Coordinates of C-alpha atoms in Angstrom, one line a residue:
Chain A
M846 CA 76.2 121.6 116.9
R847 CA 76.2 125.4 117.2
A848 CA 79.8 125.9 118.5
V849 CA 81.1 124.2 115.4
Q850 CA 79.3 126.7 113.2
G851 CA 81.1 129.5 115.0
R852 CA 78.0 131.6 114.8
N853 CA 77.1 131.7 118.4
P854 CA 79.6 133.6 120.6
M855 CA 77.5 132.5 123.6
T856 CA 78.8 128.9 123.5
A857 CA 81.9 129.8 125.5
E858 CA 79.9 132.0 127.8
G859 CA 80.9 131.6 131.4
R860 CA 83.6 129.1 130.5
Y861 CA 87.3 129.4 130.8
V862 CA 88.8 130.0 127.3
A863 CA 92.4 129.3 126.7
E864 CA 94.1 131.2 123.9
T865 CA 97.2 130.1 122.1
S866 CA 98.9 132.3 119.4
F867 CA 101.6 131.4 116.9
H868 CA 102.7 132.1 113.4
V869 CA 101.8 129.6 110.6
R870 CA 104.8 127.6 109.7
Y871 CA 105.7 127.1 106.0
A872 CA 105.6 123.3 106.4
E873 CA 101.9 123.7 107.3
T874 CA 100.9 125.1 104.0
D875 CA 100.2 123.1 100.8
A876 CA 100.4 123.6 97.1
M877 CA 97.2 125.5 97.1
G878 CA 99.2 128.2 98.9
I879 CA 97.1 128.0 102.1
V880 CA 97.3 126.1 105.4
H881 CA 96.6 122.5 104.8
H882 CA 93.4 121.3 106.5
A883 CA 95.1 118.7 108.6
S884 CA 97.4 121.3 110.1
Y885 CA 94.4 122.8 111.9
V886 CA 93.8 119.5 113.6
V887 CA 97.3 119.9 115.1
Y888 CA 96.5 123.5 116.1
L889 CA 93.4 122.3 117.9
E890 CA 95.5 119.8 119.9
E891 CA 97.9 122.6 120.8
G892 CA 94.8 124.6 121.9
R893 CA 93.9 121.7 124.3
S894 CA 97.5 121.5 125.5
T895 CA 97.4 125.2 126.4
Y896 CA 94.1 124.8 128.1
A897 CA 95.4 122.1 130.4
R898 CA 98.6 123.9 131.1
Q899 CA 96.7 127.1 132.0
R900 CA 94.3 125.2 134.3
G901 CA 97.3 124.0 136.3
H902 CA 97.5 120.4 135.2
S903 CA 99.3 119.8 131.9
Y904 CA 98.6 116.9 129.7
A905 CA 102.1 115.7 130.2
E906 CA 101.3 115.5 133.9
F907 CA 98.1 113.7 133.0
E908 CA 100.0 111.1 131.1
A909 CA 102.6 110.8 134.0
T910 CA 99.7 109.6 136.2
G911 CA 99.0 106.7 133.9
H912 CA 96.1 108.2 131.9
A913 CA 95.7 109.1 128.3
L914 CA 93.0 111.0 126.4
A915 CA 92.1 109.1 123.2
V916 CA 90.5 111.2 120.5
T917 CA 87.1 109.6 119.5
E918 CA 85.8 112.3 117.2
V919 CA 87.0 115.4 115.3
H920 CA 84.5 117.7 113.6
A921 CA 86.0 120.9 111.9
R922 CA 84.4 123.5 109.7
Y923 CA 86.7 125.5 107.5
L924 CA 85.3 129.0 106.8
H925 CA 88.4 131.0 105.6
A926 CA 91.9 130.1 104.6
A927 CA 95.1 131.1 106.4
R928 CA 98.5 131.6 104.9
Y929 CA 102.2 131.3 105.8
D930 CA 103.5 133.7 108.4
Q931 CA 100.0 134.8 109.5
R932 CA 99.5 135.0 113.2
L933 CA 96.6 132.8 114.4
T934 CA 95.0 132.2 117.8
V935 CA 93.3 129.1 118.9
R936 CA 90.5 129.7 121.4
C937 CA 89.7 126.5 123.3
W938 CA 87.1 125.7 126.0
L939 CA 85.6 122.7 127.7
A940 CA 82.1 122.1 126.3
E941 CA 81.3 119.1 128.3
I942 CA 82.9 116.8 130.9
R943 CA 81.6 113.5 132.1
S944 CA 83.1 110.8 134.3
R945 CA 85.1 109.3 131.4
T946 CA 84.7 111.6 128.4
L947 CA 85.5 115.2 127.5
T948 CA 84.3 117.5 124.7
F949 CA 86.4 120.5 123.7
E950 CA 85.3 123.3 121.4
Y951 CA 87.4 125.7 119.5
E952 CA 87.6 128.7 117.3
I953 CA 90.7 129.5 115.3
V954 CA 90.8 133.2 114.6
D955 CA 93.1 135.6 112.7
D956 CA 94.4 138.9 114.2
A957 CA 91.3 140.7 113.2
G958 CA 89.2 138.2 115.1
L959 CA 87.7 136.6 112.0
V960 CA 86.9 132.9 112.7
L961 CA 88.8 130.7 110.2
V962 CA 87.9 127.3 111.6
S963 CA 85.4 126.2 114.3
A964 CA 85.7 122.7 115.7
R965 CA 84.7 120.2 118.3
T966 CA 86.7 117.2 119.5
Q967 CA 85.6 114.4 121.8
H968 CA 87.9 112.3 124.0
I969 CA 87.8 109.3 126.2
C970 CA 90.0 108.6 129.2
I971 CA 92.0 105.4 129.0
D972 CA 94.7 103.9 131.3
T973 CA 98.1 102.5 130.2
Q974 CA 96.4 99.2 129.2
G975 CA 94.0 101.1 126.9
K976 CA 91.0 100.4 129.1
V977 CA 88.4 103.1 129.6
C978 CA 88.7 104.7 133.0
T979 CA 87.5 107.6 135.1
L980 CA 89.0 111.1 134.5
P981 CA 91.2 112.3 137.4
E982 CA 89.3 114.5 139.9
T983 CA 91.6 117.5 139.1
W984 CA 90.4 117.5 135.5
R985 CA 86.7 116.9 136.4
S986 CA 86.8 120.0 138.6
W987 CA 87.2 122.1 135.5
A988 CA 83.5 121.5 134.8
N989 CA 82.7 124.1 137.3
S990 CA 84.1 127.0 135.4
Chain B
M473 CA 130.4 111.7 101.1
R474 CA 129.9 110.4 97.6
A475 CA 126.6 108.6 98.1
V476 CA 125.0 111.8 99.2
Q477 CA 125.9 113.5 96.0
G478 CA 124.1 110.8 94.2
R479 CA 126.7 111.0 91.4
N480 CA 128.2 107.6 92.0
P481 CA 125.9 104.7 91.2
M482 CA 128.5 102.4 92.5
T483 CA 127.9 103.3 96.1
A484 CA 125.2 100.6 96.4
E485 CA 127.2 98.1 94.5
G486 CA 127.0 94.6 95.8
R487 CA 124.5 95.7 98.5
Y488 CA 120.9 94.9 99.0
V489 CA 118.8 97.8 97.8
A490 CA 115.2 98.1 99.0
E491 CA 112.8 100.0 96.9
T492 CA 109.6 101.7 98.1
S493 CA 107.3 103.4 95.7
F494 CA 104.3 105.7 96.4
H495 CA 102.5 108.8 95.2
V496 CA 103.3 112.2 96.7
R497 CA 100.4 113.2 99.0
Y498 CA 98.9 116.7 98.8
A499 CA 99.7 117.3 102.5
E500 CA 103.4 116.8 101.7
T501 CA 103.5 119.8 99.4
D502 CA 104.0 123.4 100.5
A503 CA 103.0 126.9 99.2
M504 CA 106.0 126.8 96.8
G505 CA 103.9 124.1 95.0
I506 CA 106.5 121.4 95.5
V507 CA 107.2 118.7 98.1
H508 CA 108.3 120.2 101.4
H509 CA 111.9 119.3 102.3
A510 CA 110.9 117.8 105.6
S511 CA 108.6 115.4 103.8
Y512 CA 111.6 113.7 102.3
V513 CA 113.0 112.9 105.7
V514 CA 109.8 110.9 106.3
Y515 CA 110.2 109.2 102.9
L516 CA 113.7 108.1 104.0
E517 CA 112.3 106.6 107.1
E518 CA 109.8 104.7 105.0
G519 CA 112.7 103.5 102.9
R520 CA 114.4 102.1 106.0
S521 CA 111.2 100.5 107.1
T522 CA 110.9 98.7 103.8
Y523 CA 114.5 97.7 103.9
A524 CA 114.0 96.0 107.3
R525 CA 110.7 94.4 106.2
Q526 CA 112.3 93.0 103.1
R527 CA 115.3 91.6 105.0
G528 CA 112.9 89.6 107.1
H529 CA 113.0 91.5 110.4
S530 CA 110.8 94.5 110.5
Y531 CA 111.5 97.5 112.6
A532 CA 108.3 96.8 114.5
E533 CA 109.8 93.4 115.5
F534 CA 113.0 95.2 116.4
E535 CA 111.1 97.4 118.8
A536 CA 109.2 94.4 120.2
T537 CA 112.5 92.9 121.3
G538 CA 113.2 96.0 123.4
H539 CA 115.5 97.8 121.0
A540 CA 115.1 101.2 119.3
L541 CA 117.2 102.9 116.6
A542 CA 117.7 106.5 117.5
V543 CA 118.6 108.8 114.7
T544 CA 121.8 110.6 115.3
E545 CA 122.4 112.3 112.0
V546 CA 120.5 113.2 108.8
H547 CA 122.2 114.6 105.7
A548 CA 120.1 115.2 102.6
R549 CA 120.9 117.0 99.3
Y550 CA 118.0 118.2 97.3
L551 CA 118.7 118.2 93.6
H552 CA 115.3 118.4 91.9
A553 CA 111.8 119.2 93.2
A554 CA 108.8 116.8 93.2
R555 CA 105.2 117.6 93.0
Y556 CA 101.8 116.3 94.1
D557 CA 100.7 113.0 92.6
Q558 CA 104.1 112.2 91.2
R559 CA 105.2 108.6 91.8
L560 CA 108.5 108.4 93.7
T561 CA 110.8 105.6 94.6
V562 CA 113.1 105.5 97.6
R563 CA 116.2 103.3 97.1
C564 CA 117.7 102.4 100.5
W565 CA 120.8 100.4 101.3
L566 CA 123.0 99.7 104.4
A567 CA 126.2 101.7 104.0
E568 CA 127.8 100.6 107.2
I569 CA 127.0 98.5 110.2
R570 CA 129.0 98.3 113.5
S571 CA 128.2 96.7 116.8
R572 CA 126.0 99.6 118.0
T573 CA 125.6 101.9 115.0
L574 CA 124.1 101.8 111.5
T575 CA 124.4 104.1 108.4
F576 CA 121.8 104.0 105.7
E577 CA 122.1 105.7 102.3
Y578 CA 119.3 106.6 100.0
E579 CA 118.3 107.9 96.6
I580 CA 114.9 109.2 95.9
V581 CA 114.1 109.0 92.2
D582 CA 111.3 109.8 89.9
D583 CA 109.8 107.4 87.4
A584 CA 112.4 108.4 84.8
G585 CA 115.2 107.4 87.3
L586 CA 116.2 111.1 87.9
V587 CA 117.7 111.4 91.4
L588 CA 115.7 114.1 93.3
V589 CA 117.3 113.7 96.7
S590 CA 120.3 111.8 98.0
A591 CA 120.8 111.2 101.7
R592 CA 122.5 109.5 104.5
T593 CA 121.3 108.8 108.0
Q594 CA 123.1 107.5 111.0
H595 CA 121.6 105.6 113.9
I596 CA 122.5 104.2 117.2
C597 CA 120.9 101.2 118.9
I598 CA 119.4 101.9 122.3
D599 CA 117.4 99.8 124.8
T600 CA 114.1 100.6 126.5
Q601 CA 115.9 102.7 129.1
G602 CA 117.6 104.7 126.4
K603 CA 121.0 103.2 127.0
V604 CA 123.3 102.5 124.0
C605 CA 123.4 98.7 123.3
T606 CA 124.5 96.2 120.8
L607 CA 122.5 95.6 117.6
P608 CA 120.7 92.3 117.5
E609 CA 122.6 89.6 115.6
T610 CA 119.8 89.3 113.0
W611 CA 120.4 92.9 111.9
R612 CA 124.2 92.7 112.1
S613 CA 124.1 89.8 109.6
W614 CA 122.9 92.2 107.0
A615 CA 126.4 93.5 106.8
N616 CA 127.3 90.6 104.7
S617 CA 125.2 91.6 101.8
Chain C
M398 CA 131.5 121.6 110.0
R399 CA 131.9 122.8 113.5
A400 CA 128.6 124.5 114.0
V401 CA 126.8 121.3 113.3
Q402 CA 128.7 119.6 116.1
G403 CA 127.4 122.3 118.4
R404 CA 130.7 122.2 120.3
N405 CA 131.9 125.6 119.4
P406 CA 129.8 128.4 120.8
M407 CA 132.1 130.8 118.8
T408 CA 130.4 129.9 115.5
A409 CA 127.7 132.5 115.9
E410 CA 130.1 135.1 117.3
G411 CA 129.5 138.6 116.0
R412 CA 126.5 137.4 114.1
Y413 CA 122.8 138.2 114.6
V414 CA 121.2 135.3 116.3
A415 CA 117.4 135.0 116.1
E416 CA 115.7 133.0 118.9
T417 CA 112.3 131.3 118.5
S418 CA 110.7 129.5 121.5
F419 CA 107.7 127.2 121.6
H420 CA 106.3 124.1 123.3
V421 CA 106.7 120.7 121.6
R422 CA 103.3 119.7 120.2
Y423 CA 102.0 116.2 120.8
A424 CA 101.7 115.6 117.0
E425 CA 105.5 116.1 116.7
T426 CA 106.3 113.1 118.9
D427 CA 106.5 109.5 117.7
A428 CA 105.9 106.0 119.2
M429 CA 109.4 106.2 120.7
G430 CA 107.9 108.8 123.1
I431 CA 110.2 111.6 121.8
V432 CA 110.1 114.3 119.2
H433 CA 110.3 112.7 115.7
H434 CA 113.5 113.7 113.9
A435 CA 111.7 115.2 110.9
S436 CA 109.9 117.6 113.3
Y437 CA 113.2 119.3 114.0
V438 CA 113.5 120.1 110.3
V439 CA 110.3 122.1 110.6
Y440 CA 111.6 123.8 113.7
L441 CA 114.7 124.9 111.8
E442 CA 112.5 126.4 109.2
E443 CA 110.6 128.3 111.8
G444 CA 114.0 129.5 113.1
R445 CA 114.7 130.9 109.6
S446 CA 111.3 132.5 109.5
T447 CA 111.9 134.3 112.7
Y448 CA 115.4 135.3 111.6
A449 CA 114.0 137.1 108.5
R450 CA 111.0 138.6 110.4
Q451 CA 113.4 140.0 113.0
R452 CA 115.8 141.4 110.4
G453 CA 112.9 143.4 109.0
H454 CA 112.1 141.5 105.8
S455 CA 109.9 138.4 106.4
Y456 CA 110.1 135.4 104.1
A457 CA 106.4 136.1 103.1
E458 CA 107.6 139.5 101.8
F459 CA 110.5 137.8 100.1
E460 CA 108.0 135.6 98.2
A461 CA 105.8 138.6 97.4
T462 CA 108.6 140.1 95.4
G463 CA 108.8 137.0 93.2
H464 CA 111.6 135.1 94.9
A465 CA 111.8 131.8 96.7
L466 CA 114.5 130.2 98.7
A467 CA 114.8 126.5 97.6
V468 CA 116.5 124.2 100.2
T469 CA 119.5 122.5 98.6
E470 CA 120.9 120.8 101.7
V471 CA 120.0 119.9 105.3
H472 CA 122.5 118.5 107.7
A473 CA 121.3 117.8 111.3
R474 CA 123.0 116.1 114.3
Y475 CA 120.8 114.8 117.0
L476 CA 122.5 114.9 120.4
H477 CA 119.6 114.6 122.9
A478 CA 115.9 113.9 122.7
A479 CA 113.0 116.2 123.5
R480 CA 109.6 115.3 124.7
Y481 CA 106.0 116.6 124.5
D482 CA 105.3 119.9 126.3
Q483 CA 109.0 120.7 126.6
R484 CA 109.9 124.3 125.8
L485 CA 112.5 124.5 123.1
T486 CA 114.4 127.4 121.6
V487 CA 115.8 127.5 118.0
R488 CA 118.8 129.7 117.7
C489 CA 119.4 130.6 114.0
W490 CA 122.2 132.7 112.4
L491 CA 123.4 133.4 108.9
A492 CA 126.6 131.4 108.4
E493 CA 127.3 132.5 104.8
I494 CA 125.6 134.6 102.2
R495 CA 126.7 134.8 98.5
S496 CA 125.0 136.5 95.5
R497 CA 122.7 133.5 95.0
T498 CA 123.0 131.2 98.0
L499 CA 122.6 131.3 101.7
T500 CA 123.7 129.1 104.6
F501 CA 122.0 129.1 107.9
E502 CA 123.2 127.4 111.1
Y503 CA 121.2 126.4 114.1
E504 CA 121.2 125.1 117.6
I505 CA 118.0 123.8 119.2
V506 CA 118.3 124.0 123.0
D507 CA 116.2 123.2 125.9
D508 CA 115.4 125.6 128.8
A509 CA 118.7 124.7 130.6
G510 CA 120.6 125.6 127.4
L511 CA 121.5 122.0 126.5
V512 CA 122.0 121.6 122.8
L513 CA 119.6 118.9 121.5
V514 CA 120.2 119.4 117.8
S515 CA 122.7 121.3 115.8
A516 CA 122.1 121.9 112.1
R517 CA 123.1 123.6 108.9
T518 CA 120.9 124.3 105.9
Q519 CA 121.8 125.6 102.4
H520 CA 119.5 127.5 100.1
I521 CA 119.5 128.9 96.6
C522 CA 117.5 131.9 95.4
I523 CA 115.1 131.2 92.6
D524 CA 112.5 133.2 90.8
T525 CA 108.8 132.3 90.0
Q526 CA 109.9 130.3 87.0
G527 CA 112.3 128.3 89.2
K528 CA 115.4 129.9 87.6
V529 CA 118.4 130.6 89.9
C530 CA 118.6 134.4 90.5
T531 CA 120.4 136.9 92.7
L532 CA 119.3 137.5 96.3
P533 CA 117.5 140.8 96.9
E534 CA 119.9 143.5 98.2
T535 CA 117.9 143.8 101.5
W536 CA 118.8 140.2 102.3
R537 CA 122.4 140.5 101.1
S538 CA 123.0 143.4 103.5
W539 CA 122.5 140.9 106.4
A540 CA 126.0 139.6 105.6
N541 CA 127.4 142.6 107.4
S542 CA 126.1 141.6 110.8
Chain D
M869 CA 75.3 110.6 109.6
R870 CA 75.3 106.9 109.2
A871 CA 78.3 106.5 107.0
V872 CA 80.5 108.2 109.6
Q873 CA 79.4 105.7 112.2
G874 CA 80.6 102.9 109.9
R875 CA 77.8 100.8 111.0
N876 CA 75.9 100.7 107.8
P877 CA 77.7 98.9 105.0
M878 CA 75.0 100.0 102.7
T879 CA 76.2 103.5 102.5
A880 CA 78.5 102.8 99.7
E881 CA 76.0 100.5 97.9
G882 CA 76.0 100.9 94.2
R883 CA 78.8 103.4 94.4
Y884 CA 82.3 103.2 93.1
V885 CA 84.6 102.6 96.0
A886 CA 88.3 103.4 95.6
E887 CA 90.7 101.5 97.8
T888 CA 94.2 102.7 98.8
S889 CA 96.5 100.5 100.9
F890 CA 99.8 101.5 102.6
H891 CA 101.9 100.8 105.7
V892 CA 101.7 103.2 108.6
R893 CA 104.8 105.3 108.7
Y894 CA 106.7 105.8 111.9
A895 CA 106.4 109.6 111.7
E896 CA 102.6 109.2 111.7
T897 CA 102.6 107.7 115.2
D898 CA 102.8 109.7 118.4
A899 CA 104.0 109.3 122.0
M900 CA 100.8 107.3 122.8
G901 CA 102.4 104.6 120.6
I902 CA 99.5 104.8 118.1
V903 CA 98.8 106.6 114.8
H904 CA 98.2 110.3 115.6
H905 CA 94.6 111.4 114.8
A906 CA 95.7 114.1 112.4
S907 CA 97.5 111.5 110.3
Y908 CA 94.2 109.9 109.4
V909 CA 93.1 113.2 107.9
V910 CA 96.0 112.9 105.5
Y911 CA 95.0 109.3 104.8
L912 CA 91.5 110.4 103.8
E913 CA 93.0 112.9 101.4
E914 CA 95.1 110.1 99.8
G915 CA 91.9 108.1 99.6
R916 CA 90.3 111.0 97.6
S917 CA 93.4 111.2 95.4
T918 CA 93.1 107.6 94.5
Y919 CA 89.4 107.9 93.9
A920 CA 90.0 110.7 91.3
R921 CA 93.0 108.8 89.8
Q922 CA 91.0 105.6 89.4
R923 CA 88.0 107.5 87.9
G924 CA 90.3 108.7 85.1
H925 CA 90.7 112.4 86.1
S926 CA 93.4 112.9 88.8
Y927 CA 93.2 115.8 91.2
A928 CA 96.5 117.1 89.6
E929 CA 94.7 117.3 86.3
F930 CA 91.8 119.0 88.1
E931 CA 94.1 121.7 89.3
A932 CA 95.8 122.0 85.9
T933 CA 92.4 123.2 84.5
G934 CA 92.4 126.0 87.0
H935 CA 90.1 124.5 89.6
A936 CA 90.7 123.6 93.3
L937 CA 88.7 121.7 95.8
A938 CA 88.7 123.6 99.1
V939 CA 87.9 121.5 102.2
T940 CA 84.9 123.0 104.0
E941 CA 84.3 120.3 106.6
V942 CA 86.0 117.2 108.1
H943 CA 84.1 114.8 110.4
A944 CA 86.0 111.8 111.6
R945 CA 85.1 109.1 114.2
Y946 CA 87.9 107.1 115.7
L947 CA 86.9 103.6 116.7
H948 CA 90.1 101.6 117.0
A949 CA 93.8 102.6 117.0
A950 CA 96.4 101.6 114.5
R951 CA 100.1 101.2 115.0
Y952 CA 103.4 101.6 113.1
D953 CA 104.0 99.1 110.2
Q954 CA 100.3 98.1 110.1
R955 CA 98.8 97.8 106.7
L956 CA 95.7 100.0 106.3
T957 CA 93.2 100.5 103.5
V958 CA 91.2 103.6 102.9
R959 CA 87.9 103.0 101.2
C960 CA 86.5 106.2 99.6
W961 CA 83.3 106.9 97.8
L962 CA 81.4 109.9 96.5
A963 CA 78.4 110.4 98.8
E964 CA 77.0 113.4 97.1
I965 CA 77.8 115.7 94.2
R966 CA 76.1 119.0 93.4
S967 CA 77.0 121.7 90.9
R968 CA 79.6 123.3 93.1
T969 CA 80.1 120.9 96.1
L970 CA 81.2 117.4 96.8
T971 CA 80.9 115.0 99.8
F972 CA 83.2 112.1 100.1
E973 CA 82.8 109.3 102.7
Y974 CA 85.4 106.9 104.0
E975 CA 86.3 103.9 106.0
I976 CA 89.8 103.2 107.1
V977 CA 90.1 99.5 107.7
D978 CA 92.9 97.1 108.9
D979 CA 93.8 93.9 107.1
A980 CA 91.0 92.0 108.9
G981 CA 88.5 94.5 107.7
L982 CA 87.9 96.1 111.1
V983 CA 86.8 99.7 110.6
L984 CA 89.3 101.9 112.5
V985 CA 88.0 105.3 111.4
S986 CA 84.9 106.4 109.5
A987 CA 84.7 109.9 108.1
R988 CA 83.0 112.4 105.8
T989 CA 84.6 115.4 104.1
Q990 CA 82.9 118.2 102.2
H991 CA 84.4 120.3 99.5
I992 CA 83.6 123.3 97.4
C993 CA 85.0 124.0 93.9
I994 CA 86.9 127.2 93.5
D995 CA 88.9 128.8 90.7
T996 CA 92.4 130.2 90.7
Q997 CA 91.0 133.5 92.2
G998 CA 89.4 131.6 95.0
K999 CA 85.9 132.2 93.7
V1000 CA 83.3 129.5 94.0
C1001 CA 82.6 127.9 90.6
T1002 CA 81.0 124.9 89.0
L1003 CA 82.6 121.5 89.1
P1004 CA 83.9 120.3 85.7
E1005 CA 81.5 118.1 83.8
T1006 CA 84.0 115.1 84.0
W1007 CA 83.8 115.1 87.8
R1008 CA 80.0 115.7 87.9
S1009 CA 79.5 112.6 85.7
W1010 CA 80.8 110.5 88.6
A1011 CA 77.4 111.1 90.3
N1012 CA 75.9 108.4 88.1
S1013 CA 77.9 105.6 89.6

């Protein structure tokens, strides 16, 4: 799983990469003085949100059409710690898209470009009854770029 | 607002007091080394959950009947800090109940009984369309004890 | 407490108002489909962070000098709900500053300027031993604007 | 990574398994009506906390001796959703312990024993300066059971 190791800058090659930047909030730190590891899982999600928003079909719109993306897997590697007030950027790209599933990959970097966390998340498309269903065509078209 | 000051142990007098105990989770602390102030707002909610559960009609059941309790006000006073692994108890009682609104009061105490936080929250009953509606009779009967 | 009621736009008059805008994250919503009330407490904190950053002395710098601002009180009124993906703005201003305490006031508004939440928080300055101490002069000078 | 798949009940065989039970808090749910996937990462941590507490050396005590366990990897698989008020149990065991690193494995189950989430986390022991160091002997002795 190369992307997760964050050692291969080629993984995102030729793919659309959405970038989201923000300051670390105090509530996201813990008694160790650094950002709590679960906070990054929320950052990843915000990276996906930005990705969908930038591609022209927000996740809010996705839900409005009766779909939901359930998270089936999260795999994150923590390389360096971040602290309160630091400005971070989540880089998110679509690693794989199938008829009913999606895989996103991510790097969370600091202002100097150092990779703090690399991650991969997998998702399955479900309908309002929780049944697995096909991804909308608009989302599937993202596979081509 | 005496109850919020936590200086008057009489506030809960004659009322049903629900107690919920748990250990502080590491994720609930912040870089100051203590429990983050927003974490207590979640503790209060868990206090209300326990209250409803102990009175025989859980909040999950409340929602299943098409109602929801929207929070309209939170007022919390922070007197002493708590730390990771510490065992806390939320004491929650119904301060006031009207046809469509509820007021809960709380004390969060440590194992020695020291009041760390005192708080009051107000709520309004809404239906699935978000319209204000009357509280179910089962909940209103709690006013009598 | 007029500012909390959000009915008096004069409260911030003549004061420096810091504005922080962001999208609601999915993790900040709850099963009611709206932003969880504790999430706003974190938004308020981010409003204070921006305030300090914009005034030229970030809270990170404040801590680096051996001080901390403990939260002694939070009072929030919830007027309208927000949802995932919505863009919110926290408006934060200094309501009062004394030698050892600070009071901030806030309005959280949507893109149309509708006030969703109004709030007030109180803080006390402590040193690394947790002893109450005097606010640094740089922060106290904010009182004049 | 069999343990993560939660298909092999043998993984914990012969190992000490710590169990932590609690009700899902409302704040831990999201607009999809289910527990947010980042909340489980916090549940895992509480599972580790209980593990250490039950083995006789709490993580608070670990930190008091100048050590910290930094999270280097989280891998979670989400099999079934949980909802507000549901009672969950985290089962946590030590999968591997070396001189400076630890691997914990987990299953989060509902009251019927259905595995909702299976996970693995990796940690490295650091000192107060953030330097990698050797795990205390008391923790390393856990390897034998």
